[in-house]
mmCIF file of C-alpha atoms in Angstrom:
data_model
loop_
_atom_site.group_PDB
_atom_site.id
_atom_site.type_symbol
_atom_site.label_atom_id
_atom_site.label_comp_id
_atom_site.label_asym_id
_atom_site.label_seq_id
_atom_site.Cartn_x
_atom_site.Cartn_y
_atom_site.Cartn_z
ATOM 1 C CA MET A 186 24.517 8.472 -15.591
ATOM 2 C CA LYS A 187 25.797 6.438 -13.550
ATOM 3 C CA LYS A 188 24.059 3.992 -11.035
ATOM 4 C CA LEU A 189 24.103 7.192 -8.133
ATOM 5 C CA PHE A 190 25.986 6.213 -5.662
ATOM 6 C CA LEU A 191 25.165 2.781 -4.491
ATOM 7 C CA SER A 192 28.485 1.920 -4.416
ATOM 8 C CA PHE A 193 28.830 3.963 -0.537
ATOM 9 C CA PHE A 194 25.979 1.717 0.508
ATOM 10 C CA ALA A 195 27.474 -1.908 -0.249
ATOM 11 C CA LEU A 196 29.490 -1.391 2.630
ATOM 12 C CA PHE A 197 26.691 -1.189 4.760
ATOM 13 C CA LEU A 198 24.373 -4.271 2.358
ATOM 14 C CA VAL A 199 23.044 -7.227 4.596
ATOM 15 C CA ILE A 200 20.365 -9.270 3.980
ATOM 16 C CA SER A 201 17.770 -10.344 5.846
ATOM 17 C CA CYS A 202 13.751 -11.185 5.962
ATOM 18 C CA SER A 203 10.556 -8.767 7.325
ATOM 19 C CA THR A 204 7.129 -9.423 8.186
ATOM 20 C CA LEU A 205 4.992 -7.519 6.136
ATOM 21 C CA PRO A 206 1.448 -5.305 7.443
ATOM 22 C CA GLN A 207 -1.411 -6.152 5.550
ATOM 23 C CA LYS A 208 -2.938 -3.451 2.895
ATOM 24 C CA THR A 209 -6.329 -2.338 3.685
ATOM 25 C CA VAL A 210 -6.950 0.074 1.204
ATOM 26 C CA ASP A 211 -9.538 -1.030 -1.547
ATOM 27 C CA GLU A 212 -9.061 1.861 -4.506
ATOM 28 C CA LYS A 213 -11.556 -0.525 -6.665
ATOM 29 C CA GLY A 214 -14.731 -0.700 -4.278
ATOM 30 C CA ASN A 215 -17.343 1.570 -5.328
ATOM 31 C CA TYR A 216 -17.492 4.507 -3.914
ATOM 32 C CA SER A 217 -19.300 7.375 -3.875
ATOM 33 C CA TRP A 218 -17.004 10.334 -4.403
ATOM 34 C CA LYS A 219 -17.559 14.062 -3.264
ATOM 35 C CA HIS A 220 -14.734 16.622 -3.673
ATOM 36 C CA GLU A 221 -12.873 18.148 -0.465
ATOM 37 C CA THR A 222 -9.655 20.645 0.095
ATOM 38 C CA PHE A 223 -7.822 20.817 3.748
ATOM 39 C CA GLU A 224 -4.536 20.825 4.550
ATOM 40 C CA LEU A 225 -2.830 18.210 7.317
ATOM 41 C CA ASN A 226 -0.422 20.176 9.958
ATOM 42 C CA PRO A 227 0.129 23.190 8.631
ATOM 43 C CA GLN A 228 1.843 24.879 11.420
ATOM 44 C CA ASN A 229 5.100 22.307 9.786
ATOM 45 C CA GLN A 230 5.332 24.191 5.940
ATOM 46 C CA ALA A 231 9.405 23.999 6.379
ATOM 47 C CA PHE A 232 10.579 21.506 8.613
ATOM 48 C CA SER A 233 13.525 19.075 10.076
ATOM 49 C CA ALA A 234 13.189 15.815 10.696
ATOM 50 C CA GLU A 235 14.858 12.916 12.042
ATOM 51 C CA GLY A 236 14.806 9.259 13.255
ATOM 52 C CA ALA A 237 15.685 5.656 10.633
ATOM 53 C CA VAL A 238 15.688 4.660 7.379
ATOM 54 C CA THR A 239 15.546 1.008 5.916
ATOM 55 C CA MET A 240 16.417 0.484 2.173
ATOM 56 C CA TRP A 241 16.049 -2.999 0.722
ATOM 57 C CA ILE A 242 18.664 -2.213 -2.414
ATOM 58 C CA ASP A 243 17.496 -3.848 -5.175
ATOM 59 C CA VAL A 244 19.737 -2.659 -8.388
ATOM 60 C CA GLU A 245 21.749 -4.136 -11.108
ATOM 61 C CA GLN A 246 24.582 -3.598 -8.264
ATOM 62 C CA PHE A 247 24.342 -4.408 -5.089
ATOM 63 C CA HIS A 248 20.425 -6.996 -3.760
ATOM 64 C CA GLY A 249 19.801 -6.720 0.301
ATOM 65 C CA LYS A 250 19.065 -4.514 2.940
ATOM 66 C CA PHE A 251 20.643 -0.893 3.677
ATOM 67 C CA THR A 252 19.809 0.704 7.815
ATOM 68 C CA GLY A 253 21.330 3.682 9.097
ATOM 69 C CA ASP A 254 20.255 7.275 10.086
ATOM 70 C CA TYR A 255 18.411 10.447 8.343
ATOM 71 C CA GLN A 256 17.730 14.170 8.426
ATOM 72 C CA ILE A 257 15.257 15.389 6.036
ATOM 73 C CA LEU A 258 15.083 19.157 5.468
ATOM 74 C CA SER A 259 11.881 20.752 3.874
ATOM 75 C CA SER A 260 10.787 24.310 3.468
ATOM 76 C CA SER A 261 7.687 23.762 0.532
ATOM 77 C CA PRO A 262 6.682 21.018 -0.633
ATOM 78 C CA GLU A 263 8.925 21.223 -3.958
ATOM 79 C CA LYS A 264 12.376 21.654 -2.138
ATOM 80 C CA TRP A 265 14.202 18.876 0.111
ATOM 81 C CA ARG A 266 17.618 17.833 1.761
ATOM 82 C CA MET A 267 17.813 14.078 2.404
ATOM 83 C CA ILE A 268 21.407 13.417 4.607
ATOM 84 C CA ILE A 269 21.626 9.993 4.811
ATOM 85 C CA THR A 270 24.719 8.486 7.711
ATOM 86 C CA GLY A 271 25.681 4.537 7.916
ATOM 87 C CA PRO A 272 26.962 3.393 11.448
ATOM 88 C CA PHE A 273 29.319 5.622 13.154
ATOM 89 C CA ASN A 274 27.448 7.435 11.695
ATOM 90 C CA ILE A 275 29.266 7.821 8.685
ATOM 91 C CA SER A 276 28.406 10.143 5.511
ATOM 92 C CA VAL A 277 26.656 7.883 2.788
ATOM 93 C CA ALA A 278 24.504 10.357 0.848
ATOM 94 C CA THR A 279 22.886 13.765 -0.096
ATOM 95 C CA VAL A 280 19.825 14.427 -1.942
ATOM 96 C CA ILE A 281 18.426 17.584 -2.740
ATOM 97 C CA ILE A 282 15.158 17.463 -4.988
ATOM 98 C CA ASN A 283 13.760 20.492 -6.666
ATOM 99 C CA GLY A 284 11.113 20.174 -8.029
ATOM 100 C CA GLU A 285 11.602 17.342 -10.713
ATOM 101 C CA THR A 286 15.469 17.292 -10.139
ATOM 102 C CA ALA A 287 17.502 15.995 -8.162
ATOM 103 C CA ASN A 288 21.138 16.586 -6.778
ATOM 104 C CA ILE A 289 23.147 13.499 -5.529
ATOM 105 C CA PHE A 290 25.970 14.117 -4.124
ATOM 106 C CA HIS A 291 28.694 10.882 -4.244
ATOM 107 C CA GLU A 292 31.954 10.282 -5.140
ATOM 108 C CA GLY A 293 33.256 13.202 -4.172
ATOM 109 C CA ILE A 294 30.547 15.327 -6.757
ATOM 110 C CA TRP A 295 27.146 16.177 -7.115
ATOM 111 C CA ASP A 296 25.483 14.886 -10.084
ATOM 112 C CA SER A 297 22.254 15.229 -11.379
ATOM 113 C CA GLY A 298 18.984 13.565 -13.019
ATOM 114 C CA PRO A 299 15.002 12.800 -13.111
ATOM 115 C CA TRP A 300 14.180 12.528 -9.137
ATOM 116 C CA ASN A 301 11.505 10.172 -9.988
ATOM 117 C CA GLU A 302 13.653 8.124 -11.656
ATOM 118 C CA ILE A 303 15.970 7.992 -9.128
ATOM 119 C CA SER A 304 13.524 8.136 -6.145
ATOM 120 C CA LYS A 305 12.726 3.764 -7.909
ATOM 121 C CA GLN A 306 16.752 2.847 -7.119
ATOM 122 C CA LEU A 307 16.416 3.863 -3.153
ATOM 123 C CA PHE A 308 12.635 3.384 -2.141
ATOM 124 C CA ASN A 309 12.071 0.106 -5.092
ATOM 125 C CA ALA A 310 8.878 3.275 -5.540
ATOM 126 C CA SER A 311 8.446 6.663 -6.548
ATOM 127 C CA VAL A 312 8.554 9.069 -3.529
ATOM 128 C CA ASP A 313 7.183 12.460 -3.958
ATOM 129 C CA GLY A 314 7.390 15.306 -2.174
ATOM 130 C CA ASP A 315 3.690 14.528 -0.613
ATOM 131 C CA LEU A 316 4.621 10.721 0.843
ATOM 132 C CA PHE A 317 7.318 12.537 1.534
ATOM 133 C CA SER A 318 5.947 15.409 4.513
ATOM 134 C CA VAL A 319 2.617 12.572 5.393
ATOM 135 C CA MET A 320 5.700 10.280 6.411
ATOM 136 C CA LEU A 321 7.775 12.746 8.669
ATOM 137 C CA GLY A 322 4.287 15.078 9.631
ATOM 138 C CA GLY A 323 4.783 17.793 7.326
ATOM 139 C CA ARG A 324 2.123 19.759 5.951
ATOM 140 C CA PHE A 325 -0.187 18.245 3.730
ATOM 141 C CA ARG A 326 -2.510 20.180 1.242
ATOM 142 C CA PHE A 327 -5.302 17.777 -0.579
ATOM 143 C CA ASP A 328 -7.437 18.603 -3.307
ATOM 144 C CA GLY A 329 -9.094 15.732 -4.307
ATOM 145 C CA GLU A 330 -11.809 13.485 -3.977
ATOM 146 C CA CYS A 331 -12.711 11.686 -0.386
ATOM 147 C CA THR A 332 -15.582 8.656 0.629
ATOM 148 C CA GLU A 333 -16.282 7.406 3.236
ATOM 149 C CA PRO A 334 -16.617 4.294 3.634
ATOM 150 C CA GLY A 335 -17.460 3.627 7.383
ATOM 151 C CA ASN A 336 -15.723 3.206 10.908
ATOM 152 C CA GLY A 337 -14.713 6.190 11.029
ATOM 153 C CA VAL A 338 -12.360 6.331 7.992
ATOM 154 C CA LYS A 339 -12.499 8.684 4.821
ATOM 155 C CA LEU A 340 -9.894 7.842 1.289
ATOM 156 C CA CYS A 341 -10.023 10.107 -0.264
ATOM 157 C CA ARG A 342 -7.267 9.937 -3.672
ATOM 158 C CA LYS A 343 -5.283 12.643 -5.921
ATOM 159 C CA ASN A 344 -3.157 12.061 -9.162
ATOM 160 C CA GLY A 345 -3.725 8.445 -8.688
ATOM 161 C CA ILE A 346 -2.624 7.987 -4.546
ATOM 162 C CA TYR A 347 -4.891 7.160 -2.624
ATOM 163 C CA TYR A 348 -4.894 8.384 1.585
ATOM 164 C CA LYS A 349 -6.593 6.898 4.095
ATOM 165 C CA ILE A 350 -7.169 9.121 7.093
ATOM 166 C CA LYS A 351 -9.002 8.238 10.095
ATOM 167 C CA ASP A 352 -8.509 10.614 13.747
ATOM 168 C CA LYS A 353 -6.882 13.874 10.481
ATOM 169 C CA LYS A 354 -4.042 11.129 10.332
ATOM 170 C CA VAL A 355 -3.420 9.401 7.550
ATOM 171 C CA THR A 356 -3.083 5.354 8.676
ATOM 172 C CA GLU A 357 -2.533 4.504 5.395
ATOM 173 C CA ILE A 358 -1.043 5.556 0.995
ATOM 174 C CA VAL A 359 -1.255 3.188 -2.216
ATOM 175 C CA SER A 360 0.621 4.705 -4.871
ATOM 176 C CA GLY A 361 0.543 1.551 -7.713
ATOM 177 C CA GLY A 362 2.028 -1.124 -6.657
ATOM 178 C CA LEU A 363 3.404 0.783 -3.880
ATOM 179 C CA TYR A 364 1.554 0.579 -1.058
ATOM 180 C CA ILE A 365 2.832 2.767 2.881
ATOM 181 C CA VAL A 366 1.203 1.050 6.413
ATOM 182 C CA ALA A 367 1.576 3.316 9.998
ATOM 183 C CA GLU A 368 3.028 1.610 12.387
ATOM 184 C CA LYS A 369 2.569 3.638 16.633
ATOM 185 C CA LYS A 370 5.590 2.642 18.054
ATOM 186 C CA THR A 371 5.653 2.865 22.407
ATOM 187 C CA HIS A 372 8.758 4.401 22.160
ATOM 188 C CA LEU A 373 11.682 6.188 20.597
ATOM 189 C CA PRO A 374 13.763 4.414 16.944
ATOM 190 C CA ALA A 375 17.136 3.836 17.362
ATOM 191 C CA GLY A 376 18.916 5.768 15.340
ATOM 192 C CA LYS A 377 20.016 9.289 16.084
ATOM 193 C CA GLY A 378 20.747 11.324 12.589
ATOM 194 C CA ARG A 379 23.099 13.965 11.560
ATOM 195 C CA ALA A 380 22.020 16.354 13.822
ATOM 196 C CA ASP A 381 22.058 14.621 17.000
ATOM 197 C CA LYS A 382 25.427 16.004 17.380
ATOM 198 C CA LYS A 383 24.131 18.979 18.670
ATOM 199 C CA LYS A 384 23.535 19.334 22.233
ATOM 200 C CA ASN A 385 19.997 21.834 21.468
ATOM 201 C CA LYS A 386 16.893 21.346 19.334
ATOM 202 C CA GLY A 387 14.514 23.414 18.153
ATOM 203 C CA VAL A 388 12.300 25.100 21.247
ATOM 204 C CA ASN A 389 9.331 23.520 18.330
ATOM 205 C CA ALA A 390 11.026 19.803 18.301
ATOM 206 C CA VAL A 391 8.660 17.373 18.766
ATOM 207 C CA LYS A 392 9.018 13.574 20.042
ATOM 208 C CA LYS A 393 7.083 11.715 16.995
ATOM 209 C CA PRO A 394 7.599 8.224 17.933
ATOM 210 C CA GLU A 395 5.985 6.318 14.490
ATOM 211 C CA ARG A 396 6.955 4.196 11.401
ATOM 212 C CA TRP A 397 5.900 3.781 8.233
ATOM 213 C CA ILE A 398 6.212 0.604 5.911
ATOM 214 C CA GLY A 399 6.846 1.222 2.767
ATOM 215 C CA VAL A 400 5.359 -2.251 0.478
ATOM 216 C CA SER A 401 6.033 -2.409 -3.581
ATOM 217 C CA GLY A 402 5.187 -5.227 -5.785
ATOM 218 C CA GLY A 403 4.632 -7.209 -2.701
ATOM 219 C CA LYS A 404 8.703 -6.774 -0.975
ATOM 220 C CA PRO A 405 10.003 -4.481 1.160
ATOM 221 C CA ALA A 406 11.132 -1.553 -0.203
ATOM 222 C CA PHE A 407 11.714 1.499 3.242
ATOM 223 C CA ILE A 408 11.341 1.501 6.682
ATOM 224 C CA PHE A 409 10.864 5.072 8.073
ATOM 225 C CA GLU A 410 11.349 5.355 12.126
ATOM 226 C CA ASN A 411 10.681 8.468 12.910
ATOM 227 C CA LYS A 412 12.188 10.571 15.680
ATOM 228 C CA TYR A 413 12.279 14.509 16.004
ATOM 229 C CA LEU A 414 9.931 16.795 13.410
ATOM 230 C CA ASP A 415 11.678 20.639 14.187
ATOM 231 C CA ALA A 416 9.581 23.307 12.841
ATOM 232 C CA SER A 417 10.906 26.216 13.752
ATOM 233 C CA ALA A 418 14.509 25.072 12.131
ATOM 234 C CA GLU A 419 16.381 27.726 10.281
ATOM 235 C CA LEU A 420 16.793 26.185 6.685
ATOM 236 C CA PRO A 421 18.357 29.357 4.426
ATOM 237 C CA GLU A 422 17.054 28.340 0.481
ATOM 238 C CA SER A 423 21.103 27.921 -0.362
ATOM 239 C CA LEU A 424 20.421 25.046 1.610
ATOM 240 C CA PHE A 425 18.280 23.369 -1.533
ATOM 241 C CA GLU A 426 21.770 24.354 -4.153
ATOM 242 C CA ALA A 427 23.897 21.661 -5.655
ATOM 243 C CA PRO A 428 27.226 23.591 -4.480
ATOM 244 C CA LYS A 429 29.453 23.204 -8.108
ATOM 245 C CA SER A 430 31.998 20.083 -7.924
ATOM 246 C CA ASP A 431 34.615 22.418 -5.668
ATOM 247 C CA GLU A 432 32.364 23.685 -3.336
ATOM 248 C CA PRO A 433 32.417 23.156 -0.119
ATOM 249 C CA ASP A 434 28.511 21.730 0.767
ATOM 250 C CA ILE A 435 26.987 24.416 3.224
ATOM 251 C CA PHE A 436 25.807 22.032 5.249
ATOM 252 C CA ASP A 437 28.422 21.247 6.634
ATOM 253 C CA GLU A 438 29.419 24.286 8.064
ATOM 254 C CA LEU A 439 25.900 24.028 10.003
#
């Protein structure tokens, strides 16, 4: 398989540095674990999220930092559609995730591959549906083990991923060599997202001024700066099916 659509990013890459947040979760602590099940944001089962995204690309052809806008839609924990645009609202990439498989629009055609590997190229780490949903403010169903180390904090783990929770909100995630830290923002991010072309948003669109910073192997991996989440968006199943290479993309008709 080709190195995906990363040639698109070459137009927008710049080298820069970033101050990294500190990891606070201690996965090896001596805890007493108990089984727990719960769901966060159950009202946001299907949603459309918008904001700005930064990715530090580190593959054979390209090394650098890309900053653009995102619109991410999800109709279920297994179905996702990601639209990334660059400066001047130039379309950079479209990714459709269906379970473990991803379809990518690049160089004028649709291609496919395992999402686990594709996400490592984009985000320098494997980012699954649970992590996306937590970062964007969507639903998160948990069935695993939890402990309470103190200071009103709950630490939960599921499938090797640790979630630090305070006031019923996830504030930090640790997955192997990747950790992700949430930061509150006092203003909305500059990213506009493709959907800002529309005059009206759904009645349930809410501002989400929050930033998630991912660090992989001690280096910056990605930043999601959330702007809006709309749980009233209509998401037909055709949005999560990759068209054939000679068919128009349904998203272009919306």
